[in-house]
Amino acid sequence: SQTIHQWPATLVQPVGSPLSLECTVEGTSNPNLYWYRQAAGRGLQLLFYSVGIGQISSEVPQNLSASRPQDRQFILSSKKLLLSDSGFYLCAWSPDRGKAFFGQGTRLTVV
Amino acid sequence: AQTVTQSQPEMSVQEAETVTLSCTYDTSESDYYLFWYKQPPSRQMILVIRQEAYKQQNATENRFSVNFQKAAKSFSLKISDSQLGDAAMYFCASLAGNTPLVFGKGTRLSVIA
């Protein structure tokens, strides 16, 4: 079956520390992968999307970066977190154009 | 580029009544898909219903149905016999080709007992 794993679920990090959020997909190959951020009570802001290994498109200039080292792995990173990086981060995948599924999300608090 | 617009930040409905959430979209693609997602307080994104643009028939899933007006680029969600568990944020989204999944800003639905 097709599943998506996103971790950690909750993270509290100090300002200036690095960040690594990981998302992996099982049961499919060459999916489109996405990272979204959601501020409290707000909509979803697309951060990055990838249509294949090593192919990353950035939607918003920011303190974050993304990488896709393997077909079914998508990583969101930062070298130095800012307070404004706090939020709820969602990984999503699309096995084909007609479907899209989400991970459980990571609640990041930068203190 | 795709855009999705939800013009109702908040809606409320009495339990057992019917409510309609509005969504309009814009895309230059001829082949695309439209979705409604529900986000409860847990913040998990749950797919409610999807519509293939090439299908004229409106999608239905139990108490949830859509009114897909392709010419008007409108995709509204109707919830019948509303239940307390339907209270959540609802997001409209579109997906076309290899372009990203694009969301509206959401509508917060309250259900009044």
mmCIF file of C-alpha atoms in Angstrom:
data_model
loop_
_atom_site.group_PDB
_atom_site.id
_atom_site.type_symbol
_atom_site.label_atom_id
_atom_site.label_comp_id
_atom_site.label_asym_id
_atom_site.label_seq_id
_atom_site.Cartn_x
_atom_site.Cartn_y
_atom_site.Cartn_z
ATOM 1 C CA SER A 1 0.000 0.000 0.000
ATOM 2 C CA GLN A 2 1.008 3.593 -0.484
ATOM 3 C CA THR A 3 1.930 5.483 2.661
ATOM 4 C CA ILE A 4 3.758 8.629 3.655
ATOM 5 C CA HIS A 5 5.859 9.106 6.770
ATOM 6 C CA GLN A 6 6.834 12.482 8.159
ATOM 7 C CA TRP A 7 8.877 13.098 11.288
ATOM 8 C CA PRO A 8 9.283 14.363 13.880
ATOM 9 C CA ALA A 9 5.720 15.259 14.884
ATOM 10 C CA THR A 10 6.805 18.024 17.243
ATOM 11 C CA LEU A 11 10.039 19.969 17.468
ATOM 12 C CA VAL A 12 11.247 22.816 19.655
ATOM 13 C CA GLN A 13 14.482 24.385 18.475
ATOM 14 C CA PRO A 14 16.467 27.458 19.566
ATOM 15 C CA VAL A 15 17.053 30.360 17.221
ATOM 16 C CA GLY A 16 20.182 29.802 15.157
ATOM 17 C CA SER A 17 20.080 26.019 15.352
ATOM 18 C CA PRO A 18 19.869 23.785 12.261
ATOM 19 C CA LEU A 19 16.758 21.989 11.081
ATOM 20 C CA SER A 20 16.108 18.734 9.273
ATOM 21 C CA LEU A 21 12.600 17.422 8.625
ATOM 22 C CA GLU A 22 12.246 14.203 6.708
ATOM 23 C CA CYS A 23 9.470 12.778 4.591
ATOM 24 C CA THR A 24 9.463 9.364 2.963
ATOM 25 C CA VAL A 25 6.929 7.657 0.755
ATOM 26 C CA GLU A 26 6.326 3.940 0.363
ATOM 27 C CA GLY A 27 4.580 1.916 -2.276
ATOM 28 C CA THR A 28 5.152 4.113 -5.276
ATOM 29 C CA SER A 29 7.898 5.417 -7.514
ATOM 30 C CA ASN A 30 8.716 8.841 -8.937
ATOM 31 C CA PRO A 31 6.033 10.719 -7.019
ATOM 32 C CA ASN A 32 5.735 14.495 -7.015
ATOM 33 C CA LEU A 33 6.660 15.688 -3.522
ATOM 34 C CA TYR A 34 5.781 18.930 -1.731
ATOM 35 C CA TRP A 35 6.631 20.858 1.434
ATOM 36 C CA TYR A 36 4.032 23.285 2.769
ATOM 37 C CA ARG A 37 4.048 25.567 5.798
ATOM 38 C CA GLN A 38 0.949 26.639 7.663
ATOM 39 C CA ALA A 39 0.929 29.452 10.206
ATOM 40 C CA ALA A 40 -1.643 29.212 12.998
ATOM 41 C CA GLY A 41 -5.171 29.610 11.622
ATOM 42 C CA ARG A 42 -3.882 30.322 8.149
ATOM 43 C CA GLY A 43 -3.726 28.659 4.755
ATOM 44 C CA LEU A 44 -1.014 26.481 3.277
ATOM 45 C CA GLN A 45 2.017 28.155 1.778
ATOM 46 C CA LEU A 46 3.921 26.060 -0.758
ATOM 47 C CA LEU A 47 7.632 26.079 0.039
ATOM 48 C CA PHE A 48 9.180 23.516 -2.320
ATOM 49 C CA TYR A 49 8.123 20.886 -4.764
ATOM 50 C CA SER A 50 9.982 18.181 -6.607
ATOM 51 C CA VAL A 51 9.104 16.151 -9.685
ATOM 52 C CA GLY A 52 12.170 13.897 -9.481
ATOM 53 C CA ILE A 53 15.490 13.140 -7.789
ATOM 54 C CA GLY A 54 17.593 16.268 -7.486
ATOM 55 C CA GLN A 55 14.850 18.435 -9.016
ATOM 56 C CA ILE A 56 13.689 21.066 -6.540
ATOM 57 C CA SER A 57 11.585 24.127 -7.257
ATOM 58 C CA SER A 58 11.426 26.870 -4.653
ATOM 59 C CA GLU A 59 8.284 28.938 -4.431
ATOM 60 C CA VAL A 60 9.209 31.431 -1.745
ATOM 61 C CA PRO A 61 12.641 32.990 -0.964
ATOM 62 C CA GLN A 62 13.369 32.066 2.624
ATOM 63 C CA ASN A 63 15.698 30.646 5.213
ATOM 64 C CA LEU A 64 14.916 27.068 4.179
ATOM 65 C CA SER A 65 16.149 24.601 1.588
ATOM 66 C CA ALA A 66 14.991 21.218 0.345
ATOM 67 C CA SER A 67 16.692 18.173 -1.064
ATOM 68 C CA ARG A 68 15.590 14.932 -2.670
ATOM 69 C CA PRO A 69 18.492 12.523 -2.333
ATOM 70 C CA GLN A 70 16.378 9.481 -3.183
ATOM 71 C CA ASP A 71 13.251 8.953 -5.254
ATOM 72 C CA ARG A 72 10.973 8.647 -2.252
ATOM 73 C CA GLN A 73 12.745 10.899 0.247
ATOM 74 C CA PHE A 74 12.232 14.625 0.627
ATOM 75 C CA ILE A 75 14.114 16.652 3.240
ATOM 76 C CA LEU A 76 13.477 20.182 4.478
ATOM 77 C CA SER A 77 16.473 21.896 6.036
ATOM 78 C CA SER A 78 17.770 25.097 7.504
ATOM 79 C CA LYS A 79 21.278 26.030 8.591
ATOM 80 C CA LYS A 80 20.089 28.626 11.117
ATOM 81 C CA LEU A 81 16.499 28.843 12.271
ATOM 82 C CA LEU A 82 14.708 32.149 12.735
ATOM 83 C CA LEU A 83 11.739 32.849 15.009
ATOM 84 C CA SER A 84 9.652 33.368 11.878
ATOM 85 C CA ASP A 85 10.300 29.753 10.829
ATOM 86 C CA SER A 86 7.869 28.551 13.500
ATOM 87 C CA GLY A 87 4.788 26.871 12.088
ATOM 88 C CA PHE A 88 3.217 23.649 11.013
ATOM 89 C CA TYR A 89 5.046 21.891 8.188
ATOM 90 C CA LEU A 90 3.305 19.419 5.948
ATOM 91 C CA CYS A 91 4.806 17.036 3.443
ATOM 92 C CA ALA A 92 2.589 15.891 0.606
ATOM 93 C CA TRP A 93 2.922 13.575 -2.336
ATOM 94 C CA SER A 94 1.140 13.024 -5.581
ATOM 95 C CA PRO A 95 1.543 9.577 -7.134
ATOM 96 C CA ASP A 96 -0.223 10.802 -10.227
ATOM 97 C CA ARG A 97 -2.062 13.912 -11.190
ATOM 98 C CA GLY A 98 -5.359 12.794 -9.797
ATOM 99 C CA LYS A 99 -4.333 12.175 -6.206
ATOM 100 C CA ALA A 100 -2.551 13.976 -3.408
ATOM 101 C CA PHE A 101 -1.897 12.794 0.137
ATOM 102 C CA PHE A 102 -0.387 14.372 3.232
ATOM 103 C CA GLY A 103 1.897 13.347 6.067
ATOM 104 C CA GLN A 104 0.939 13.900 9.687
ATOM 105 C CA GLY A 105 2.762 17.218 9.864
ATOM 106 C CA THR A 106 5.501 18.652 12.089
ATOM 107 C CA ARG A 107 4.790 21.382 14.601
ATOM 108 C CA LEU A 108 7.960 23.466 14.787
ATOM 109 C CA THR A 109 8.475 26.036 17.518
ATOM 110 C CA VAL A 110 11.564 28.188 17.355
ATOM 111 C CA VAL A 111 12.420 29.743 20.737
ATOM 112 C CA ALA B 1 -0.207 29.710 -13.077
ATOM 113 C CA GLN B 2 -3.009 28.239 -11.051
ATOM 114 C CA THR B 3 -4.959 30.158 -8.439
ATOM 115 C CA VAL B 4 -7.634 29.035 -6.010
ATOM 116 C CA THR B 5 -9.896 31.465 -4.168
ATOM 117 C CA GLN B 6 -12.110 30.799 -1.175
ATOM 118 C CA SER B 7 -14.069 33.936 -0.387
ATOM 119 C CA GLN B 8 -15.651 32.762 2.863
ATOM 120 C CA PRO B 9 -13.171 32.851 5.782
ATOM 121 C CA GLU B 10 -15.811 31.497 8.172
ATOM 122 C CA MET B 11 -19.139 29.734 7.886
ATOM 123 C CA SER B 12 -21.533 28.233 10.380
ATOM 124 C CA VAL B 13 -24.356 25.730 10.072
ATOM 125 C CA GLN B 14 -26.909 24.214 12.387
ATOM 126 C CA GLU B 15 -26.559 20.527 13.064
ATOM 127 C CA ALA B 16 -28.517 18.436 10.529
ATOM 128 C CA GLU B 17 -28.746 21.358 8.114
ATOM 129 C CA THR B 18 -26.990 21.846 4.770
ATOM 130 C CA VAL B 19 -24.130 24.235 4.066
ATOM 131 C CA THR B 20 -22.287 25.163 0.881
ATOM 132 C CA LEU B 21 -18.667 26.290 0.805
ATOM 133 C CA SER B 22 -17.548 28.287 -2.216
ATOM 134 C CA CYS B 23 -14.403 27.977 -4.296
ATOM 135 C CA THR B 24 -13.311 29.466 -7.584
ATOM 136 C CA TYR B 25 -10.160 28.597 -9.478
ATOM 137 C CA ASP B 26 -8.183 29.612 -12.510
ATOM 138 C CA THR B 27 -5.902 27.458 -14.615
ATOM 139 C CA SER B 28 -4.607 27.417 -18.170
ATOM 140 C CA GLU B 29 -4.468 23.612 -18.176
ATOM 141 C CA SER B 30 -7.165 21.610 -19.886
ATOM 142 C CA ASP B 31 -6.586 18.513 -17.767
ATOM 143 C CA TYR B 32 -6.758 19.141 -14.038
ATOM 144 C CA TYR B 33 -8.203 17.873 -10.795
ATOM 145 C CA LEU B 34 -9.990 19.659 -7.985
ATOM 146 C CA PHE B 35 -10.110 18.668 -4.330
ATOM 147 C CA TRP B 36 -11.687 19.552 -1.033
ATOM 148 C CA TYR B 37 -9.644 18.792 2.060
ATOM 149 C CA LYS B 38 -10.782 18.867 5.666
ATOM 150 C CA GLN B 39 -8.368 19.897 8.408
ATOM 151 C CA PRO B 40 -9.680 19.174 11.940
ATOM 152 C CA PRO B 41 -7.946 20.509 15.073
ATOM 153 C CA SER B 42 -5.404 17.665 14.809
ATOM 154 C CA ARG B 43 -4.249 19.470 11.621
ATOM 155 C CA GLN B 44 -4.174 16.244 9.645
ATOM 156 C CA MET B 45 -5.226 16.945 6.052
ATOM 157 C CA ILE B 46 -8.071 14.639 5.089
ATOM 158 C CA LEU B 47 -9.251 14.293 1.515
ATOM 159 C CA VAL B 48 -13.012 14.833 1.405
ATOM 160 C CA ILE B 49 -13.762 14.676 -2.300
ATOM 161 C CA ARG B 50 -12.087 15.006 -5.692
ATOM 162 C CA GLN B 51 -13.332 15.951 -9.133
ATOM 163 C CA GLU B 52 -11.755 15.237 -12.481
ATOM 164 C CA ALA B 53 -12.173 18.235 -14.767
ATOM 165 C CA TYR B 54 -12.988 16.111 -17.796
ATOM 166 C CA LYS B 55 -15.985 14.596 -16.030
ATOM 167 C CA GLN B 56 -19.200 16.556 -16.210
ATOM 168 C CA GLN B 57 -20.874 14.568 -13.462
ATOM 169 C CA ASN B 58 -20.503 16.101 -10.018
ATOM 170 C CA ALA B 59 -18.607 13.952 -7.507
ATOM 171 C CA THR B 60 -20.383 12.739 -4.390
ATOM 172 C CA GLU B 61 -19.128 11.017 -1.245
ATOM 173 C CA ASN B 62 -21.907 10.176 1.186
ATOM 174 C CA ARG B 63 -23.050 13.511 2.689
ATOM 175 C CA PHE B 64 -20.513 15.501 0.656
ATOM 176 C CA SER B 65 -21.111 16.599 -2.916
ATOM 177 C CA VAL B 66 -19.722 19.218 -5.235
ATOM 178 C CA ASN B 67 -21.217 21.605 -7.758
ATOM 179 C CA PHE B 68 -18.612 21.772 -10.514
ATOM 180 C CA GLN B 69 -19.241 24.565 -12.992
ATOM 181 C CA LYS B 70 -16.359 24.292 -15.447
ATOM 182 C CA ALA B 71 -17.200 27.321 -17.576
ATOM 183 C CA ALA B 72 -17.509 29.501 -14.502
ATOM 184 C CA LYS B 73 -14.454 27.847 -12.891
ATOM 185 C CA SER B 74 -16.435 27.228 -9.766
ATOM 186 C CA PHE B 75 -16.156 24.231 -7.429
ATOM 187 C CA SER B 76 -18.386 24.439 -4.371
ATOM 188 C CA LEU B 77 -18.762 21.838 -1.623
ATOM 189 C CA LYS B 78 -22.138 20.950 -0.188
ATOM 190 C CA ILE B 79 -22.354 19.223 3.163
ATOM 191 C CA SER B 80 -25.747 17.702 3.891
ATOM 192 C CA ASP B 81 -27.083 16.665 7.295
ATOM 193 C CA SER B 82 -24.204 18.477 9.004
ATOM 194 C CA GLN B 83 -22.685 16.787 12.038
ATOM 195 C CA LEU B 84 -20.622 18.147 14.903
ATOM 196 C CA GLY B 85 -17.638 16.228 13.554
ATOM 197 C CA ASP B 86 -17.781 18.250 10.353
ATOM 198 C CA ALA B 87 -16.458 21.302 12.176
ATOM 199 C CA ALA B 88 -13.015 22.009 10.720
ATOM 200 C CA MET B 89 -11.065 24.095 8.236
ATOM 201 C CA TYR B 90 -11.909 23.225 4.651
ATOM 202 C CA PHE B 91 -9.468 23.838 1.836
ATOM 203 C CA CYS B 92 -10.156 23.819 -1.868
ATOM 204 C CA ALA B 93 -7.224 22.794 -4.079
ATOM 205 C CA SER B 94 -6.328 22.210 -7.703
ATOM 206 C CA LEU B 95 -3.722 20.016 -9.347
ATOM 207 C CA ALA B 96 -2.661 20.109 -12.997
ATOM 208 C CA GLY B 97 0.194 18.423 -14.785
ATOM 209 C CA ASN B 98 3.467 18.764 -12.948
ATOM 210 C CA THR B 99 2.502 22.089 -11.422
ATOM 211 C CA PRO B 100 2.199 22.175 -7.635
ATOM 212 C CA LEU B 101 -0.951 21.395 -5.716
ATOM 213 C CA VAL B 102 -2.408 24.862 -5.106
ATOM 214 C CA PHE B 103 -4.691 25.682 -2.187
ATOM 215 C CA GLY B 104 -7.182 28.360 -1.305
ATOM 216 C CA LYS B 105 -6.907 30.144 2.037
ATOM 217 C CA GLY B 106 -9.530 27.965 3.661
ATOM 218 C CA THR B 107 -12.960 28.290 5.219
ATOM 219 C CA ARG B 108 -13.479 27.610 8.909
ATOM 220 C CA LEU B 109 -16.756 25.755 9.388
ATOM 221 C CA SER B 110 -18.531 25.763 12.731
ATOM 222 C CA VAL B 111 -21.405 23.392 13.455
ATOM 223 C CA ILE B 112 -23.942 24.575 16.004
ATOM 224 C CA ALA B 113 -25.708 21.963 18.093
#
